[in-house]
Amino acid sequence: MRMFLIETELSAGLMNEILQSLLLLISGFFGGVFLGMGSGTTGAILIMVLTVVFGHSIHNAIGTSLLIDCIIGLIAGLLYFRNNNVNLRPAVVIGICGALGSFLGSQFTSQTPEVALILLISFLLIIVGISFIIKGVDTNIEFVRTKMKVHFLKKYTLVIFIVFGIIAGLGNGFIGMGIGGIIALFLLLFLDYNLVTAIGTSLLLLVCISGAGAVGHILKNEIIYPVVLMVGISAAVGAVAGSVYAQKINQMKLGRLVGCIIIIIGLIMLLRAFI
């Protein structure tokens, strides 16, 4: 009887580990899809899963998310590069300043109360989700250019690149949410890139920016390495799928679906802050 109970406990434990592994693989895959399409980050899903489901600290979840964003940004970015859809030279200043900002931002994460970080990320997710539902992923760039009147700002391009890179990097390193979509939009507006080139370039820039933030968290021992190994594989597959099919999906419908999912994730994390 005792042997039977032991075997039952071992079987239950093994089943639990399998289910947890599957959840991580699925989370990584869909996070990779978001990032590969240039409109998201693994952080939107992975941070919630690691904190709410697995009970890891928000600081470790942020560091882990940044490292995975760096890895899959490289993989997906190289696919775009192989197809001549990357133009790094005009945007190198953003990468350098973004990396500096991201490393600095990562230094403040561990000094911030966990509840404050959860609340900040939750509200940001909800805002982004609402924006996706209203506008979709595929923004009308010409309309944005007209409204923002960015043409007269192009004479100050270098200054704007430096300021944008530092601010975007600070946010990236601090809360672990990838900024590939923001960078892509910036490249569309200020460098007149086409959509595919903007996405490909932003992915490779994200390698430097998220990578620098990840280094900051590595120095503070805020990385969950087993998760990186497991999720990195599925996220890479998702990133490849997202980059391949980026131009074949109805962006408005996708944006609304993603928006709903992101809002739900934000609400779950918000609830966790008060439990």
mmCIF file of C-alpha atoms in Angstrom, residues 36-268:
data_model
loop_
_atom_site.group_PDB
_atom_site.id
_atom_site.type_symbol
_atom_site.label_atom_id
_atom_site.label_comp_id
_atom_site.label_asym_id
_atom_site.label_seq_id
_atom_site.Cartn_x
_atom_site.Cartn_y
_atom_site.Cartn_z
ATOM 1 C CA GLY A 36 8.504 38.006 -34.500
ATOM 2 C CA MET A 37 5.708 40.091 -35.976
ATOM 3 C CA GLY A 38 7.346 43.227 -34.587
ATOM 4 C CA SER A 39 4.354 44.144 -32.465
ATOM 5 C CA GLY A 40 4.909 42.573 -29.093
ATOM 6 C CA THR A 41 7.163 40.973 -26.522
ATOM 7 C CA THR A 42 7.461 37.721 -24.646
ATOM 8 C CA GLY A 43 7.088 39.777 -21.484
ATOM 9 C CA ALA A 44 3.372 40.356 -22.038
ATOM 10 C CA ILE A 45 2.732 36.645 -21.449
ATOM 11 C CA LEU A 46 5.845 35.276 -19.794
ATOM 12 C CA ILE A 47 6.016 37.726 -16.870
ATOM 13 C CA MET A 48 2.422 36.919 -15.960
ATOM 14 C CA VAL A 49 2.984 33.143 -16.198
ATOM 15 C CA LEU A 50 6.187 33.199 -14.168
ATOM 16 C CA THR A 51 4.756 35.357 -11.390
ATOM 17 C CA VAL A 52 1.113 34.273 -11.165
ATOM 18 C CA VAL A 53 1.390 30.577 -12.058
ATOM 19 C CA PHE A 54 4.899 29.640 -10.905
ATOM 20 C CA GLY A 55 5.316 32.145 -8.063
ATOM 21 C CA HIS A 56 8.650 33.607 -9.168
ATOM 22 C CA SER A 57 9.514 37.146 -8.127
ATOM 23 C CA ILE A 58 8.659 39.918 -10.552
ATOM 24 C CA HIS A 59 12.339 40.954 -10.634
ATOM 25 C CA ASN A 60 13.480 37.524 -11.827
ATOM 26 C CA ALA A 61 10.606 37.345 -14.319
ATOM 27 C CA ILE A 62 11.604 40.697 -15.841
ATOM 28 C CA GLY A 63 15.257 39.691 -16.225
ATOM 29 C CA THR A 64 14.295 36.351 -17.762
ATOM 30 C CA SER A 65 11.897 38.005 -20.214
ATOM 31 C CA LEU A 66 14.589 40.431 -21.380
ATOM 32 C CA LEU A 67 17.096 37.649 -22.030
ATOM 33 C CA ILE A 68 14.543 35.658 -24.034
ATOM 34 C CA ASP A 69 13.568 38.763 -26.034
ATOM 35 C CA CYS A 70 17.251 39.179 -26.875
ATOM 36 C CA ILE A 71 17.612 35.575 -28.048
ATOM 37 C CA ILE A 72 14.518 35.410 -30.227
ATOM 38 C CA GLY A 73 15.054 38.938 -31.513
ATOM 39 C CA LEU A 74 18.376 37.705 -32.901
ATOM 40 C CA ILE A 75 16.841 34.618 -34.507
ATOM 41 C CA ALA A 76 13.900 36.429 -36.101
ATOM 42 C CA GLY A 77 16.048 39.435 -37.022
ATOM 43 C CA LEU A 78 18.519 37.242 -38.903
ATOM 44 C CA LEU A 79 15.648 35.865 -40.986
ATOM 45 C CA TYR A 80 14.766 39.399 -42.049
ATOM 46 C CA PHE A 81 18.478 40.143 -42.623
ATOM 47 C CA ARG A 82 18.795 37.090 -44.846
ATOM 48 C CA ASN A 83 16.030 38.505 -47.033
ATOM 49 C CA ASN A 84 17.679 41.948 -47.169
ATOM 50 C CA ASN A 85 15.013 43.486 -44.943
ATOM 51 C CA VAL A 86 17.356 45.074 -42.400
ATOM 52 C CA ASN A 87 19.021 48.506 -42.544
ATOM 53 C CA LEU A 88 20.959 49.045 -39.332
ATOM 54 C CA ARG A 89 23.377 51.842 -40.211
ATOM 55 C CA PRO A 90 20.943 54.803 -39.997
ATOM 56 C CA ALA A 91 19.503 53.445 -36.745
ATOM 57 C CA VAL A 92 22.711 52.433 -34.956
ATOM 58 C CA VAL A 93 22.467 55.445 -32.594
ATOM 59 C CA ILE A 94 19.126 54.148 -31.307
ATOM 60 C CA GLY A 95 20.704 50.766 -30.581
ATOM 61 C CA ILE A 96 23.666 52.246 -28.688
ATOM 62 C CA CYS A 97 21.613 54.718 -26.636
ATOM 63 C CA GLY A 98 18.871 52.143 -26.099
ATOM 64 C CA ALA A 99 21.397 49.616 -24.761
ATOM 65 C CA LEU A 100 22.790 52.205 -22.362
ATOM 66 C CA GLY A 101 19.315 53.174 -21.182
ATOM 67 C CA SER A 102 18.246 49.544 -20.811
ATOM 68 C CA PHE A 103 21.258 48.682 -18.647
ATOM 69 C CA LEU A 104 20.598 51.703 -16.426
ATOM 70 C CA GLY A 105 16.898 50.845 -16.209
ATOM 71 C CA SER A 106 17.700 47.310 -15.082
ATOM 72 C CA GLN A 107 19.581 48.706 -12.080
ATOM 73 C CA PHE A 108 16.403 50.216 -10.662
ATOM 74 C CA THR A 109 14.197 47.122 -10.963
ATOM 75 C CA SER A 110 15.398 45.335 -7.822
ATOM 76 C CA GLN A 111 15.153 48.578 -5.839
ATOM 77 C CA THR A 112 11.477 48.987 -6.688
ATOM 78 C CA PRO A 113 8.828 47.245 -4.529
ATOM 79 C CA GLU A 114 7.384 44.178 -6.246
ATOM 80 C CA VAL A 115 3.794 45.398 -5.898
ATOM 81 C CA ALA A 116 4.675 48.704 -7.578
ATOM 82 C CA LEU A 117 6.224 46.876 -10.547
ATOM 83 C CA ILE A 118 3.216 44.569 -10.872
ATOM 84 C CA LEU A 119 0.809 47.527 -10.824
ATOM 85 C CA LEU A 120 2.882 49.439 -13.399
ATOM 86 C CA ILE A 121 3.106 46.483 -15.795
ATOM 87 C CA SER A 122 -0.596 45.676 -15.302
ATOM 88 C CA PHE A 123 -1.749 49.180 -16.203
ATOM 89 C CA LEU A 124 0.620 49.326 -19.193
ATOM 90 C CA LEU A 125 -0.722 46.001 -20.482
ATOM 91 C CA ILE A 126 -4.314 47.159 -20.134
ATOM 92 C CA ILE A 127 -3.570 50.422 -21.971
ATOM 93 C CA VAL A 128 -1.740 48.594 -24.772
ATOM 94 C CA GLY A 129 -4.561 46.046 -25.019
ATOM 95 C CA ILE A 130 -7.197 48.774 -25.363
ATOM 96 C CA SER A 131 -5.071 50.475 -28.029
ATOM 97 C CA PHE A 132 -4.800 47.196 -29.982
ATOM 98 C CA ILE A 133 -8.564 46.676 -29.856
ATOM 99 C CA ILE A 134 -9.305 50.198 -31.075
ATOM 100 C CA LYS A 135 -6.556 50.607 -33.685
ATOM 101 C CA GLY A 136 -5.337 47.106 -34.467
ATOM 102 C CA VAL A 137 -1.680 46.348 -35.102
ATOM 103 C CA ASP A 138 -1.426 47.746 -38.607
ATOM 104 C CA THR A 139 -1.397 51.509 -38.027
ATOM 105 C CA ASN A 140 -1.985 53.844 -40.954
ATOM 106 C CA ILE A 141 1.472 55.350 -41.070
ATOM 107 C CA GLU A 142 0.640 58.207 -43.407
ATOM 108 C CA PHE A 143 -2.182 59.274 -41.103
ATOM 109 C CA VAL A 144 0.184 59.229 -38.121
ATOM 110 C CA ARG A 145 2.770 61.233 -40.028
ATOM 111 C CA THR A 146 0.183 63.835 -40.946
ATOM 112 C CA LYS A 147 -1.120 64.159 -37.404
ATOM 113 C CA MET A 148 2.295 64.267 -35.766
ATOM 114 C CA LYS A 149 3.847 66.467 -38.458
ATOM 115 C CA VAL A 150 7.228 64.780 -38.025
ATOM 116 C CA HIS A 151 8.783 66.189 -41.200
ATOM 117 C CA PHE A 152 9.958 69.426 -39.590
ATOM 118 C CA LEU A 153 11.583 67.394 -36.774
ATOM 119 C CA LYS A 154 13.901 65.529 -39.138
ATOM 120 C CA LYS A 155 16.488 68.308 -38.978
ATOM 121 C CA TYR A 156 16.999 67.282 -35.345
ATOM 122 C CA THR A 157 17.196 63.576 -36.148
ATOM 123 C CA LEU A 158 20.394 62.832 -34.176
ATOM 124 C CA VAL A 159 19.132 64.481 -30.988
ATOM 125 C CA ILE A 160 15.752 62.797 -31.309
ATOM 126 C CA PHE A 161 17.412 59.388 -31.857
ATOM 127 C CA ILE A 162 19.557 59.831 -28.737
ATOM 128 C CA VAL A 163 16.655 60.918 -26.532
ATOM 129 C CA PHE A 164 14.318 58.252 -27.908
ATOM 130 C CA GLY A 165 16.918 55.497 -27.523
ATOM 131 C CA ILE A 166 17.691 56.355 -23.899
ATOM 132 C CA ILE A 167 14.044 56.735 -22.832
ATOM 133 C CA ALA A 168 12.905 53.585 -24.639
ATOM 134 C CA GLY A 169 15.857 51.659 -23.237
ATOM 135 C CA LEU A 170 15.175 52.814 -19.672
ATOM 136 C CA GLY A 171 11.605 51.535 -19.888
ATOM 137 C CA ASN A 172 12.707 48.287 -21.488
ATOM 138 C CA GLY A 173 15.333 47.479 -18.857
ATOM 139 C CA PHE A 174 13.122 48.571 -15.977
ATOM 140 C CA ILE A 175 9.935 46.597 -16.628
ATOM 141 C CA GLY A 176 11.155 43.935 -19.069
ATOM 142 C CA MET A 177 8.603 44.715 -21.781
ATOM 143 C CA GLY A 178 10.133 44.602 -25.260
ATOM 144 C CA ILE A 179 9.925 47.724 -27.404
ATOM 145 C CA GLY A 180 10.244 46.210 -30.875
ATOM 146 C CA GLY A 181 6.905 47.619 -32.023
ATOM 147 C CA ILE A 182 7.731 51.115 -30.758
ATOM 148 C CA ILE A 183 11.103 51.080 -32.511
ATOM 149 C CA ALA A 184 9.517 49.836 -35.745
ATOM 150 C CA LEU A 185 6.978 52.673 -35.668
ATOM 151 C CA PHE A 186 9.771 55.165 -34.983
ATOM 152 C CA LEU A 187 11.754 53.905 -37.987
ATOM 153 C CA LEU A 188 8.658 54.160 -40.180
ATOM 154 C CA LEU A 189 8.077 57.748 -39.148
ATOM 155 C CA PHE A 190 11.594 59.182 -39.102
ATOM 156 C CA LEU A 191 13.592 57.056 -41.561
ATOM 157 C CA ASP A 192 10.804 56.270 -44.038
ATOM 158 C CA TYR A 193 11.491 52.538 -43.856
ATOM 159 C CA ASN A 194 8.941 50.200 -45.365
ATOM 160 C CA LEU A 195 7.080 48.012 -42.872
ATOM 161 C CA VAL A 196 9.125 44.837 -43.385
ATOM 162 C CA THR A 197 12.477 46.630 -43.088
ATOM 163 C CA ALA A 198 11.288 48.503 -39.994
ATOM 164 C CA ILE A 199 10.308 45.249 -38.290
ATOM 165 C CA GLY A 200 13.523 43.443 -39.251
ATOM 166 C CA THR A 201 15.733 46.330 -38.133
ATOM 167 C CA SER A 202 13.834 46.771 -34.863
ATOM 168 C CA LEU A 203 14.311 43.084 -34.042
ATOM 169 C CA LEU A 204 18.091 43.283 -34.385
ATOM 170 C CA LEU A 205 18.170 46.545 -32.412
ATOM 171 C CA LEU A 206 16.212 44.749 -29.714
ATOM 172 C CA VAL A 207 19.086 42.264 -29.396
ATOM 173 C CA CYS A 208 21.366 45.064 -28.171
ATOM 174 C CA ILE A 209 18.736 46.864 -26.099
ATOM 175 C CA SER A 210 17.108 43.886 -24.351
ATOM 176 C CA GLY A 211 20.501 42.187 -24.159
ATOM 177 C CA ALA A 212 21.984 45.107 -22.234
ATOM 178 C CA GLY A 213 19.023 45.064 -19.848
ATOM 179 C CA ALA A 214 19.436 41.308 -19.407
ATOM 180 C CA VAL A 215 23.129 41.800 -18.533
ATOM 181 C CA GLY A 216 22.093 44.201 -15.786
ATOM 182 C CA HIS A 217 19.737 41.588 -14.358
ATOM 183 C CA ILE A 218 22.352 38.826 -14.747
ATOM 184 C CA LEU A 219 24.739 40.850 -12.590
ATOM 185 C CA LYS A 220 22.010 40.979 -9.931
ATOM 186 C CA ASN A 221 21.293 37.242 -10.293
ATOM 187 C CA GLU A 222 17.745 37.939 -11.523
ATOM 188 C CA ILE A 223 17.560 35.330 -14.298
ATOM 189 C CA ILE A 224 15.707 31.985 -14.168
ATOM 190 C CA TYR A 225 18.069 29.998 -16.383
ATOM 191 C CA PRO A 226 16.040 26.750 -16.707
ATOM 192 C CA VAL A 227 13.133 28.845 -18.021
ATOM 193 C CA VAL A 228 15.430 30.592 -20.510
ATOM 194 C CA LEU A 229 16.570 27.251 -21.930
ATOM 195 C CA MET A 230 13.069 25.825 -22.194
ATOM 196 C CA VAL A 231 11.121 28.886 -23.289
ATOM 197 C CA GLY A 232 13.888 30.104 -25.582
ATOM 198 C CA ILE A 233 13.377 27.126 -27.899
ATOM 199 C CA SER A 234 9.604 27.479 -28.221
ATOM 200 C CA ALA A 235 9.858 31.265 -28.415
ATOM 201 C CA ALA A 236 12.353 30.957 -31.263
ATOM 202 C CA VAL A 237 9.911 28.730 -33.164
ATOM 203 C CA GLY A 238 7.144 31.256 -32.521
ATOM 204 C CA ALA A 239 9.349 34.133 -33.651
ATOM 205 C CA VAL A 240 10.104 32.360 -36.929
ATOM 206 C CA ALA A 241 6.390 31.694 -37.482
ATOM 207 C CA GLY A 242 5.507 35.290 -36.654
ATOM 208 C CA SER A 243 8.137 36.740 -38.973
ATOM 209 C CA VAL A 244 7.146 34.459 -41.867
ATOM 210 C CA TYR A 245 3.414 35.138 -41.639
ATOM 211 C CA ALA A 246 3.592 38.793 -40.575
ATOM 212 C CA GLN A 247 2.310 39.970 -43.948
ATOM 213 C CA LYS A 248 -0.337 37.258 -44.389
ATOM 214 C CA ILE A 249 -2.549 37.864 -41.351
ATOM 215 C CA ASN A 250 -5.507 40.236 -41.093
ATOM 216 C CA GLN A 251 -3.845 42.759 -38.815
ATOM 217 C CA MET A 252 -7.031 44.429 -37.584
ATOM 218 C CA LYS A 253 -8.620 41.162 -36.427
ATOM 219 C CA LEU A 254 -5.336 39.958 -34.994
ATOM 220 C CA GLY A 255 -4.868 43.249 -33.171
ATOM 221 C CA ARG A 256 -8.265 42.981 -31.515
ATOM 222 C CA LEU A 257 -7.658 39.381 -30.470
ATOM 223 C CA VAL A 258 -4.217 40.182 -29.094
ATOM 224 C CA GLY A 259 -5.658 43.246 -27.367
ATOM 225 C CA CYS A 260 -8.257 41.132 -25.551
ATOM 226 C CA ILE A 261 -5.606 38.632 -24.454
ATOM 227 C CA ILE A 262 -3.267 41.373 -23.223
ATOM 228 C CA ILE A 263 -6.067 43.048 -21.237
ATOM 229 C CA ILE A 264 -6.932 39.723 -19.586
ATOM 230 C CA ILE A 265 -3.268 39.188 -18.689
ATOM 231 C CA GLY A 266 -3.087 42.712 -17.266
ATOM 232 C CA LEU A 267 -6.208 42.147 -15.162
ATOM 233 C CA ILE A 268 -4.834 38.850 -13.832
#
